[in-house]
Coordinates of C-alpha atoms and ligand atoms in Angstrom, one line a residue:
X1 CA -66.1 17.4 50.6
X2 CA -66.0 20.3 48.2
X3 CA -64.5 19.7 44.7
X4 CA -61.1 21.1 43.5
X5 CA -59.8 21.4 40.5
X6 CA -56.4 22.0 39.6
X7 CA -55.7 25.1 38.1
X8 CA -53.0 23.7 35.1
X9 CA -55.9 21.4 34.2
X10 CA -58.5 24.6 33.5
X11 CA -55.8 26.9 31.5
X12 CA -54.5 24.2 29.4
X13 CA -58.3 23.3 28.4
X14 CA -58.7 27.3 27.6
X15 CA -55.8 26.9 25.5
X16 CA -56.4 23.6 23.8
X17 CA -59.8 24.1 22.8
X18 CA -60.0 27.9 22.2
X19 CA -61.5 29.4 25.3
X20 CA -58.6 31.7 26.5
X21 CA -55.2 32.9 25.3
X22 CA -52.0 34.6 27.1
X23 CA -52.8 38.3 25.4
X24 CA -50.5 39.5 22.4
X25 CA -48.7 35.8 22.5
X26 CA -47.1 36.0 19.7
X27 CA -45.2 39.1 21.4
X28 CA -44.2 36.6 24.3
X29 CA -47.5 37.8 26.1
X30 CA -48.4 40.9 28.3
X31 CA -48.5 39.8 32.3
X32 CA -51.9 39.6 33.5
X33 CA -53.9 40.2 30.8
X34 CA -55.9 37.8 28.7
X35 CA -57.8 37.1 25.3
X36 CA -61.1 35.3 25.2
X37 CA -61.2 33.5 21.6
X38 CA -64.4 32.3 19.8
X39 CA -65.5 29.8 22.6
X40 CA -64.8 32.1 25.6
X41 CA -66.2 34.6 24.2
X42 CA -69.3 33.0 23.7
X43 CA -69.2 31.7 27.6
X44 CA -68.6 35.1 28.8
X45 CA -71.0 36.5 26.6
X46 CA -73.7 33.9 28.1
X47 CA -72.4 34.9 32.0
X48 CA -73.7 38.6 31.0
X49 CA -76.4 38.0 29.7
X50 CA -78.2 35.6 32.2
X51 CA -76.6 38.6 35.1
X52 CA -78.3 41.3 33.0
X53 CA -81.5 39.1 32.2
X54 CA -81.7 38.0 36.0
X55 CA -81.2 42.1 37.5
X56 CA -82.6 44.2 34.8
X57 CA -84.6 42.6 32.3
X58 CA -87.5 40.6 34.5
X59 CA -87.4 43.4 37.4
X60 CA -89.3 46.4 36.8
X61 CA -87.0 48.2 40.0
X62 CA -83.8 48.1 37.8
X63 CA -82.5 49.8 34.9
X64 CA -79.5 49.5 33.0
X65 CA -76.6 51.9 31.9
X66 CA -73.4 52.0 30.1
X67 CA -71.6 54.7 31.2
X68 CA -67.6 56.0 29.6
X69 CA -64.5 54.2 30.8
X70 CA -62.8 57.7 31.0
X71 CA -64.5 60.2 33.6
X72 CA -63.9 63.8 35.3
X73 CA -61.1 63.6 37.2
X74 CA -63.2 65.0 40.4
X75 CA -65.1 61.8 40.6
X76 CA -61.8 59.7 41.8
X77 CA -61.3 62.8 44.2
X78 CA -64.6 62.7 45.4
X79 CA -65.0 58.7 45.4
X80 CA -61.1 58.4 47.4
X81 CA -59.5 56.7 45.0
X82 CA -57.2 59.1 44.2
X83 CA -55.8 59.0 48.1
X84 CA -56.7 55.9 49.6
X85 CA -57.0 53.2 46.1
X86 CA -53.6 52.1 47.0
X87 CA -51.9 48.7 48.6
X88 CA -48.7 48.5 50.8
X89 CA -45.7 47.8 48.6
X90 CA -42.3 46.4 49.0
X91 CA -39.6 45.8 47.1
X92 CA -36.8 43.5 47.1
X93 CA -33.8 45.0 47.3
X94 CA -32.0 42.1 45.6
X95 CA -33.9 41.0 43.1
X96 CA -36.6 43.9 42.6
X97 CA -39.6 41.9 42.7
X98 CA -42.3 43.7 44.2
X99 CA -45.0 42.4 46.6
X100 CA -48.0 43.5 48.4
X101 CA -46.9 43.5 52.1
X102 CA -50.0 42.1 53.4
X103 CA -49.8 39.1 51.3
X104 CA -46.3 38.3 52.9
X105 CA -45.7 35.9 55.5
X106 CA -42.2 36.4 56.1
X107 CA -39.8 39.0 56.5
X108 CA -38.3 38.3 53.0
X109 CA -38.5 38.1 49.6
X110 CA -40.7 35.0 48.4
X111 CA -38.6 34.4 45.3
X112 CA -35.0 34.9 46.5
X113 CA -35.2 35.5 50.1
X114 CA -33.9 38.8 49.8
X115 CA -34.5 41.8 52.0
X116 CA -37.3 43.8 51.6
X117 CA -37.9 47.5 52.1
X118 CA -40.5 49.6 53.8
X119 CA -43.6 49.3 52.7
X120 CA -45.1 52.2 50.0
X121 CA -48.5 52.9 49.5
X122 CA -48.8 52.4 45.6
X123 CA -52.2 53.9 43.7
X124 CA -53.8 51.2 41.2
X125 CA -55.2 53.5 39.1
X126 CA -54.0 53.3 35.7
X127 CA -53.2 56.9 34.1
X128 CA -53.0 58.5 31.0
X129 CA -53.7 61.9 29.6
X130 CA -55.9 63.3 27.3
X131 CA -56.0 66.0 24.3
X132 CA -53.5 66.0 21.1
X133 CA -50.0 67.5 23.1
X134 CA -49.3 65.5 25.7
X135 CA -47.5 68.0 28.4
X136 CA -50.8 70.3 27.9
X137 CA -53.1 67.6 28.7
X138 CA -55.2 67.0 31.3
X139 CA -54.4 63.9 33.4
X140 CA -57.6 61.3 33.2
X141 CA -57.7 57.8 34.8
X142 CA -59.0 54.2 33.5
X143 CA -62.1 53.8 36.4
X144 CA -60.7 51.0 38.4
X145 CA -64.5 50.1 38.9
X146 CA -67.7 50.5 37.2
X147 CA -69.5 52.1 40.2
X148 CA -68.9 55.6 39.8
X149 CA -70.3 56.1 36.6
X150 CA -73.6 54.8 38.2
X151 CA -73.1 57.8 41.1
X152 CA -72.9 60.5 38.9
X153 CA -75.8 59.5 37.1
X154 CA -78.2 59.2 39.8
X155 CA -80.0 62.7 38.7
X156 CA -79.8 61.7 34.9
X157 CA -81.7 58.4 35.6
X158 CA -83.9 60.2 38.1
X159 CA -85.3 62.6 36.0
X160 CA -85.6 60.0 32.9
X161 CA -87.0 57.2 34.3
X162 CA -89.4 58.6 37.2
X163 CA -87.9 55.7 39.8
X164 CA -89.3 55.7 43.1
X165 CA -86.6 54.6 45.8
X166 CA -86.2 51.4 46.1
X167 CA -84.6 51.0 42.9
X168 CA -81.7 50.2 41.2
X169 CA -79.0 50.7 38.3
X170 CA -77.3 48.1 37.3
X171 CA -73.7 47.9 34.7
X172 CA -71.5 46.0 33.1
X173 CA -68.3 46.9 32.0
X174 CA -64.0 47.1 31.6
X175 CA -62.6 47.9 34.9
X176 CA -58.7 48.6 35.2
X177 CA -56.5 48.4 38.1
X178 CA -52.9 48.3 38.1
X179 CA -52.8 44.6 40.6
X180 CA -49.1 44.5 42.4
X181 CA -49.6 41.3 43.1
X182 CA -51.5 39.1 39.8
X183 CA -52.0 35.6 39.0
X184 CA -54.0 32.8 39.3
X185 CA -54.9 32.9 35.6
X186 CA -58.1 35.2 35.3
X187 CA -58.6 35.6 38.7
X188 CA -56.6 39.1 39.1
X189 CA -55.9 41.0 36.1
X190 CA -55.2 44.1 35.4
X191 CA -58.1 44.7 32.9
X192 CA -61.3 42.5 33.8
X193 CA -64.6 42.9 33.4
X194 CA -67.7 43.9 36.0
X195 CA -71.0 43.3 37.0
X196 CA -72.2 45.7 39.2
X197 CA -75.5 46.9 41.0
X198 CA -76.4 49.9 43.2
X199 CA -79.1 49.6 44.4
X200 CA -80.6 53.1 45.9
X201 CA -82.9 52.3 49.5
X202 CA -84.2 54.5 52.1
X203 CA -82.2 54.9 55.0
X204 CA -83.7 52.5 57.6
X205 CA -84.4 49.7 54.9
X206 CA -80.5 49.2 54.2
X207 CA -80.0 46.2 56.4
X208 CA -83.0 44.4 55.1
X209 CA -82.1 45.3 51.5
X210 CA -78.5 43.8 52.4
X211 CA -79.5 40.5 53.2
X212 CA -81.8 40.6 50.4
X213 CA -79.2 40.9 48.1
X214 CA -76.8 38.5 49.8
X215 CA -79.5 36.1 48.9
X216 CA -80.7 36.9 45.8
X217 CA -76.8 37.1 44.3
X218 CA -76.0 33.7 46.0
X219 CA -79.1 31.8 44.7
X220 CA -78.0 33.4 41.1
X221 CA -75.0 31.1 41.1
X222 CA -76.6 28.1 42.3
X223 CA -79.8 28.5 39.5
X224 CA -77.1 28.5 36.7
X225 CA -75.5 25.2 38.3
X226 CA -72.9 25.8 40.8
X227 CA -72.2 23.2 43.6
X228 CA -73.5 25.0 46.5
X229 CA -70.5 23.3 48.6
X230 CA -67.8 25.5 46.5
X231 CA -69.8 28.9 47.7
X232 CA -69.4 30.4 50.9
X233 CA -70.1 34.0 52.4
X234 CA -67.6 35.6 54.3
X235 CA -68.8 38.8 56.1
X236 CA -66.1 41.6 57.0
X237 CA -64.3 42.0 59.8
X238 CA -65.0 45.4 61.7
X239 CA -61.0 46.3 60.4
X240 CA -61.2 45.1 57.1
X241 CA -63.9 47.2 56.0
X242 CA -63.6 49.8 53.3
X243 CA -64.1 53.4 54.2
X244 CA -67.3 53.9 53.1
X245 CA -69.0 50.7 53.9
X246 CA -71.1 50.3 56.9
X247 CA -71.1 46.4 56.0
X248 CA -70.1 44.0 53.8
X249 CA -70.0 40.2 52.6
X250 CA -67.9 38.3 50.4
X251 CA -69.1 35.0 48.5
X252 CA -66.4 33.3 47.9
X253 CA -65.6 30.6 45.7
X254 CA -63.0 27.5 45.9
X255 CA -61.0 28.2 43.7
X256 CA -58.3 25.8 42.6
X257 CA -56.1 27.9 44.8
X258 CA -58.4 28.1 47.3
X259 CA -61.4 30.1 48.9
X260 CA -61.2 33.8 47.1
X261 CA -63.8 36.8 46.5
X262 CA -66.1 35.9 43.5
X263 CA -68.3 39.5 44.4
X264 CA -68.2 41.4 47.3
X265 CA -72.1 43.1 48.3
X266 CA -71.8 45.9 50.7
X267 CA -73.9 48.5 52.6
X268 CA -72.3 51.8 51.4
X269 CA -74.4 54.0 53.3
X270 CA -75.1 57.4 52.0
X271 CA -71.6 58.1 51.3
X272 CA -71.3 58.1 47.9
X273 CA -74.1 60.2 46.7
X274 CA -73.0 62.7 49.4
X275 CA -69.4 62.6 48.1
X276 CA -70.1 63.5 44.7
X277 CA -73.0 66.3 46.0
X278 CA -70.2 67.6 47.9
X279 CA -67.3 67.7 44.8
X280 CA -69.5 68.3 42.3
X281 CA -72.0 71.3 44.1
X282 CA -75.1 69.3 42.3
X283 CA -78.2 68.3 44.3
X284 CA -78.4 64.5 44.6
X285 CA -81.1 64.2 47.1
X286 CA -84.3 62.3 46.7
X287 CA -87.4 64.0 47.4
X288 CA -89.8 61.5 49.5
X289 CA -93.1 62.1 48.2
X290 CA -94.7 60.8 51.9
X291 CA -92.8 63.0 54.1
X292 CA -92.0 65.8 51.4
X293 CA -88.6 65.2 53.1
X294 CA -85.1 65.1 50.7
X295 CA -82.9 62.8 51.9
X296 CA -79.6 61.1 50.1
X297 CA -80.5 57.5 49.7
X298 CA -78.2 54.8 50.9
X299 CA -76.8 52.1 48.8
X300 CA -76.7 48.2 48.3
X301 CA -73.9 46.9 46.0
X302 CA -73.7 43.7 44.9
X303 CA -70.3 44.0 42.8
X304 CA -69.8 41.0 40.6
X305 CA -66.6 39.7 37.8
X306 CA -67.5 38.9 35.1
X307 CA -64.0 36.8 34.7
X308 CA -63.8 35.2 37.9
X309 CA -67.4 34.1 37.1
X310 CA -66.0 32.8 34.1
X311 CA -63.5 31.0 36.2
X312 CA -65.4 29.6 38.4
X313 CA -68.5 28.6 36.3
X314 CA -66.0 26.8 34.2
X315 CA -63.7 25.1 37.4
X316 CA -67.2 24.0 39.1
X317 CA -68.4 22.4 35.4
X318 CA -65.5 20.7 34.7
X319 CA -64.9 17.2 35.4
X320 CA -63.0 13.6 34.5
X321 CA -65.0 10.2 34.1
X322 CA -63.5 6.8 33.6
X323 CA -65.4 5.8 30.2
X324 CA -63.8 2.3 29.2
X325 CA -60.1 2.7 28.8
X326 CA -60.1 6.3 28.6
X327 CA -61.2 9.1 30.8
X328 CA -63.9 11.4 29.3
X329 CA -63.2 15.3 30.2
X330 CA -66.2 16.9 30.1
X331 CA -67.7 20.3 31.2
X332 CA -70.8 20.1 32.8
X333 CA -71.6 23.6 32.1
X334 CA -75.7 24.6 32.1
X335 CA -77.3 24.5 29.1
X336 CA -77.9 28.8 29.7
X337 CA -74.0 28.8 29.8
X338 CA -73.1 26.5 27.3
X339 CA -71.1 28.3 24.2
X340 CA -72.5 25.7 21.8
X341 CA -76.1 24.4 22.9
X342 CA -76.1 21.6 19.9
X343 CA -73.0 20.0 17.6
X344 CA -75.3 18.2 14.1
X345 CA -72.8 15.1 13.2
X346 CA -73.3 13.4 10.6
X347 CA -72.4 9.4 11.0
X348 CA -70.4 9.6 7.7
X349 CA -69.3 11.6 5.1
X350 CA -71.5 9.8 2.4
X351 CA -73.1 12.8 0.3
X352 CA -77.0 12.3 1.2
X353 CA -75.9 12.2 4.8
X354 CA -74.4 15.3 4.3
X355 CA -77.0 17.0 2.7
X356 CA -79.4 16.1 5.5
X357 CA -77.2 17.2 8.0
X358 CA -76.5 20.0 6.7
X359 CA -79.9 21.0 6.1
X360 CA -81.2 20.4 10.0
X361 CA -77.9 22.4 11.0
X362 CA -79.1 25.4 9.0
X363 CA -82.8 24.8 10.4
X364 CA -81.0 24.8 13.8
X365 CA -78.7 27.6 13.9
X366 CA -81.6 29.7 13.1
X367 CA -82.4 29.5 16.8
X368 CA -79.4 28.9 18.5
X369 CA -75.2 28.4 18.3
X370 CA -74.5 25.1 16.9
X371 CA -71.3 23.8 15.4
X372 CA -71.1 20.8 12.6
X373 CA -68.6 18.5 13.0
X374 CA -67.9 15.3 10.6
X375 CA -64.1 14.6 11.3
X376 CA -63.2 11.6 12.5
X377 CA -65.0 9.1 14.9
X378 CA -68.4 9.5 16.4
X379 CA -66.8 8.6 19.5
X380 CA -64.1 10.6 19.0
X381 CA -66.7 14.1 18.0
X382 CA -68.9 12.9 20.7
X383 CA -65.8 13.4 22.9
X384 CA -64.7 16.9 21.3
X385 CA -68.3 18.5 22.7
X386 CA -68.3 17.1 26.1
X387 CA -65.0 18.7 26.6
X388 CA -66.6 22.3 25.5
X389 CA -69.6 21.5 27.2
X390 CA -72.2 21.3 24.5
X391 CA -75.2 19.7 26.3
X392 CA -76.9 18.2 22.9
X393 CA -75.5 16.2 19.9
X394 CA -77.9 15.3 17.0
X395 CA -76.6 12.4 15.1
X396 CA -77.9 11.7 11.9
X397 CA -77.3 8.4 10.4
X398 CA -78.3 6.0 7.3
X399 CA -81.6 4.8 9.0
X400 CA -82.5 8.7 9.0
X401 CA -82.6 8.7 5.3
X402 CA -85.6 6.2 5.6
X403 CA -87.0 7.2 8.7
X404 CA -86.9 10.8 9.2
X405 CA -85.6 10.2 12.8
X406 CA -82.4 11.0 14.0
X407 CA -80.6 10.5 17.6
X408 CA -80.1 13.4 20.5
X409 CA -77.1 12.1 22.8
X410 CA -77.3 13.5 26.2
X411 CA -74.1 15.5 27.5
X412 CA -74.1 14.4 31.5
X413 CA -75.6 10.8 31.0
X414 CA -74.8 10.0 27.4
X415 CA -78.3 8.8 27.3
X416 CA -79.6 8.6 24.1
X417 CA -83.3 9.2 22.2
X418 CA -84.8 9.2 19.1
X419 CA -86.9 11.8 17.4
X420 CA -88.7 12.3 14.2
X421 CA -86.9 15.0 12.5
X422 CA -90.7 17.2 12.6
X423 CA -89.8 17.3 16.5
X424 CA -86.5 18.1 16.5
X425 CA -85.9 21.6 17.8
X426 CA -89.3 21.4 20.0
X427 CA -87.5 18.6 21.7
X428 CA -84.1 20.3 21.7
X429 CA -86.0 23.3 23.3
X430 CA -87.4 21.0 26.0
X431 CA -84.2 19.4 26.9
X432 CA -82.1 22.5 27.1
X433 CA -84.5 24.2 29.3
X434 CA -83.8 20.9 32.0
X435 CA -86.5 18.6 30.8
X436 CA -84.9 15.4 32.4
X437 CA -83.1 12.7 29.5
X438 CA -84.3 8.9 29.5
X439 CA -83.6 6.1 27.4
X440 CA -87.2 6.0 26.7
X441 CA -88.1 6.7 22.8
X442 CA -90.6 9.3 22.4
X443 CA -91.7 8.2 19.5
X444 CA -92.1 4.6 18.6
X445 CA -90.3 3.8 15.1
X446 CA -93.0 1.6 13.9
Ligands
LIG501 P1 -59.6 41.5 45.9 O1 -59.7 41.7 47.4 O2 -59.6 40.1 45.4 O3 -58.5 42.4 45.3 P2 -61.6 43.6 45.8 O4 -62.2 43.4 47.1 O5 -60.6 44.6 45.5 O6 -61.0 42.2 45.3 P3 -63.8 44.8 44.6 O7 -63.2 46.1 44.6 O8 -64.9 44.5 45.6 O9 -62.7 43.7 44.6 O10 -64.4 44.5 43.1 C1 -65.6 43.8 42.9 C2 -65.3 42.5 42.1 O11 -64.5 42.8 40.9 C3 -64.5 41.4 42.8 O12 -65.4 40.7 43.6 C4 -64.0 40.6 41.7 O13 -64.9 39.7 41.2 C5 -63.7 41.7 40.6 N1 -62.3 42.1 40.6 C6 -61.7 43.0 41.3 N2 -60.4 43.1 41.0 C7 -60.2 42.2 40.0 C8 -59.0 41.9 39.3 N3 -57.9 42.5 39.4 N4 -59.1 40.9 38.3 C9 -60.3 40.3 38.1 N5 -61.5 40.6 38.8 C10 -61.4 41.6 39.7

């Protein structure tokens, strides 16, 4: 049976323990939008990099770009948004709640049961204008996705790089989109973050590329520890696809509230590069050096969140375990993912334990994040980092002073093993990387 979570459970850890925060709270909040403090930040931070690692750094087909927020208004002309970026809205007349009409089920208003009117196509694109006097300006849009920028840079990238098809650009970045309908915490907001690929083939190899993609994307999740039985793909439906996509494919997570889109990959043909030829007058062909021929490459898109990753890493790590009388909370989260890879705690506050604790925490943080905590129990520390997910504790006690050894306490078992201090981080480096935990000593105390 696949694992749920309940949602409450997952914002109130966020909360407590300083991964995310309602934004502008002390204002009362602003709907849908979200701050990630110092230990979400860190997470999210971790998500990107491992994406970016994974789909630029060790390829040599991809490069990366970081393209403006703000674009020409032509490109949402050319891309549709500007006519078709828009959901079916009603409105209550009694109580003026708005809803998207094909989330309804009835013929009423979920809240109050009041009538509803006609449906109105609404644009999500968030406006706003730009130059000193505002009735002179020129109207510019927040880019409800990262893709375009990566369209209208296909020349630039062509020229610079010397790319031979197939290849691909690959960004991460703010996306806006003014959601009717939001919720869920993370899930849909009206500024989130993307991850997003395109992925430039010849026509002919699109369908191969696809799948490869599908795979590759899927097997991304599972490397960085998600329970394969909470994944799913959901091709489209013939109807449901978007206009320009010749195919696509959902993987879907279970969510607390249920199976939802974690990143959509779709086949979109040749039509955005022939879009933004058309608008813009600009050659975006590619010249095939075998048949001299210039065709307009099709595209692969493998278009990830970076906050419903965040989500979903963090529903599928966490977890509850009877541990005596008390149940241990606990996130198993992989060690990539992990905010804090190590927490140095010293057994007591006595001075020389301190000073040696401090001293191997300083020695550590030189390679990775790690946090020093000497407040109150070991039990009750130990307990602190499981809930954050920090995979390693160090634990230096009296019998280090004499013996240069201190203790690593496993996360996910709560194994324990004890190293000379000499062979500390090399063993730290082991076990992070997935080097399996036994009670064995490694080193004989003699
Ligand atoms: P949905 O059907 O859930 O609205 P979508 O199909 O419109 O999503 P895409 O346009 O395919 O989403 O965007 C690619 C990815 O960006 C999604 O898979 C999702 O992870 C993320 N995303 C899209 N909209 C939001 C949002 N409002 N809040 C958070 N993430 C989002």
């Amino acid at each position: 049976m696949p694992k749920k979570v309940e949602m409450e459970k997952i914002v109130s850890l966020c909360q407590r323990r300083g991964f995310i925060f309602p934004s502008s709270e002390i204002y009362g909040g602003l709907s849908s939008c979200w701050d990630y403090g110092p230990l979400g930040v860190e997470l999210k931070q971790n998500i990107k990099q491992a994406w970016w690692r994974a789909v630029v750094q060790q390829r040599d087909d991809m490069v990366g770009l970081d393209t403006s927020i703000l674009m020409h208004p032509q490109t949402w002309v050319a891309s549709g948004h500007l006519e078709g970026f828009s959901d079916p809205l009603v409105e209550c007349k009694s109580c003026h709640l708005r809803w998207r009409s094909d989330d309804l089920e009835g013929n009423n208003c979920p809240s109050c049961g009041g009538e509803l009117t006609e449906p109105r196509l609404f644009n999500l694109m968030f406006k706003t204008s730009m130059g000193p006097i505002e009735e002179e300006a020129s109207v510019v849009y927040l880019r409800p996705e990262t893709a375009q920028g990566m369209f209208v840079n296909f020349q630039n990238v062509l020229n610079t790089t010397r790319k031979k098809l197939p290849f691909g650009i690959a960004q991460i970045g703010k996306a806006f989109r003014n959601e009717i309908t939001t919720g869920n915490f993370i899930f849909r907001s009206r500024e989130f973050e993307q991850m997003e690929i395109e992925f430039f083939v010849k026509p002919g190899s699109d369908q191969e590329w696809f799948n490869y993609w599908l795979e590759e994307r899927l097997n991304w999740y599972l490397k960085l520890g998600i329970d394969r039985q909470n994944l799913r793909l959901r091709p489209h439906r013939q109807e449901e696809l978007a206009h320009y996509a010749r195919e696509c494919s959902d993987i879907d997570y279970l969510f607390p509230m249920g199976w939802a889109e974690l990143e959509g990959i779709a086949n979109r043909g040749d039509f955005d590069l022939a879009q933004h030829a058309r608008y813009s007058g600009k050659s975006l062909n590619y010249l095939d050096e075998e048949t001299k021929e210039h065709i307009i490459p099709y595209i692969i898109e493998p278009s990830a969140g970076v906050d419903r990753s965040v989500l979903a890493f963090l529903c599928d790590a966490y977890a509850e375990e009877a541990d005596k009388n008390e149940t241990r909370v606990l996130l198993h989260l992989h060690p990539t993912l992990a905010p804090i890879k190590v927490a140095v705690l010293p057994l007591s506050r006595r001075e020389n334990l301190v000073a040696a604790a401090k001293k191997i925490y300083a020695d550590l943080r030189q390679q990775w994040l790690v946090s020093y905590d000497d407040a109150q129990s070991i039990g009750r520390r130990y307990r602190r980092q499981d809930e954050i997910g920090t995979p390693l504790c160090v634990t230096v006690d009296f019998q280090s002073l004499e013996d240069e050894q201190v203790t690593i306490r496993d996360r996910d078992s709560m194994n324990q093993i004890r190293v000379p201090i000499s062979e500390l981080k090399n063993t730290l480096q082991a076990k992070l990387s997935g080097e399996p935990f036994d009670t064995q000593p490694l080193w004989t105390t003699g």
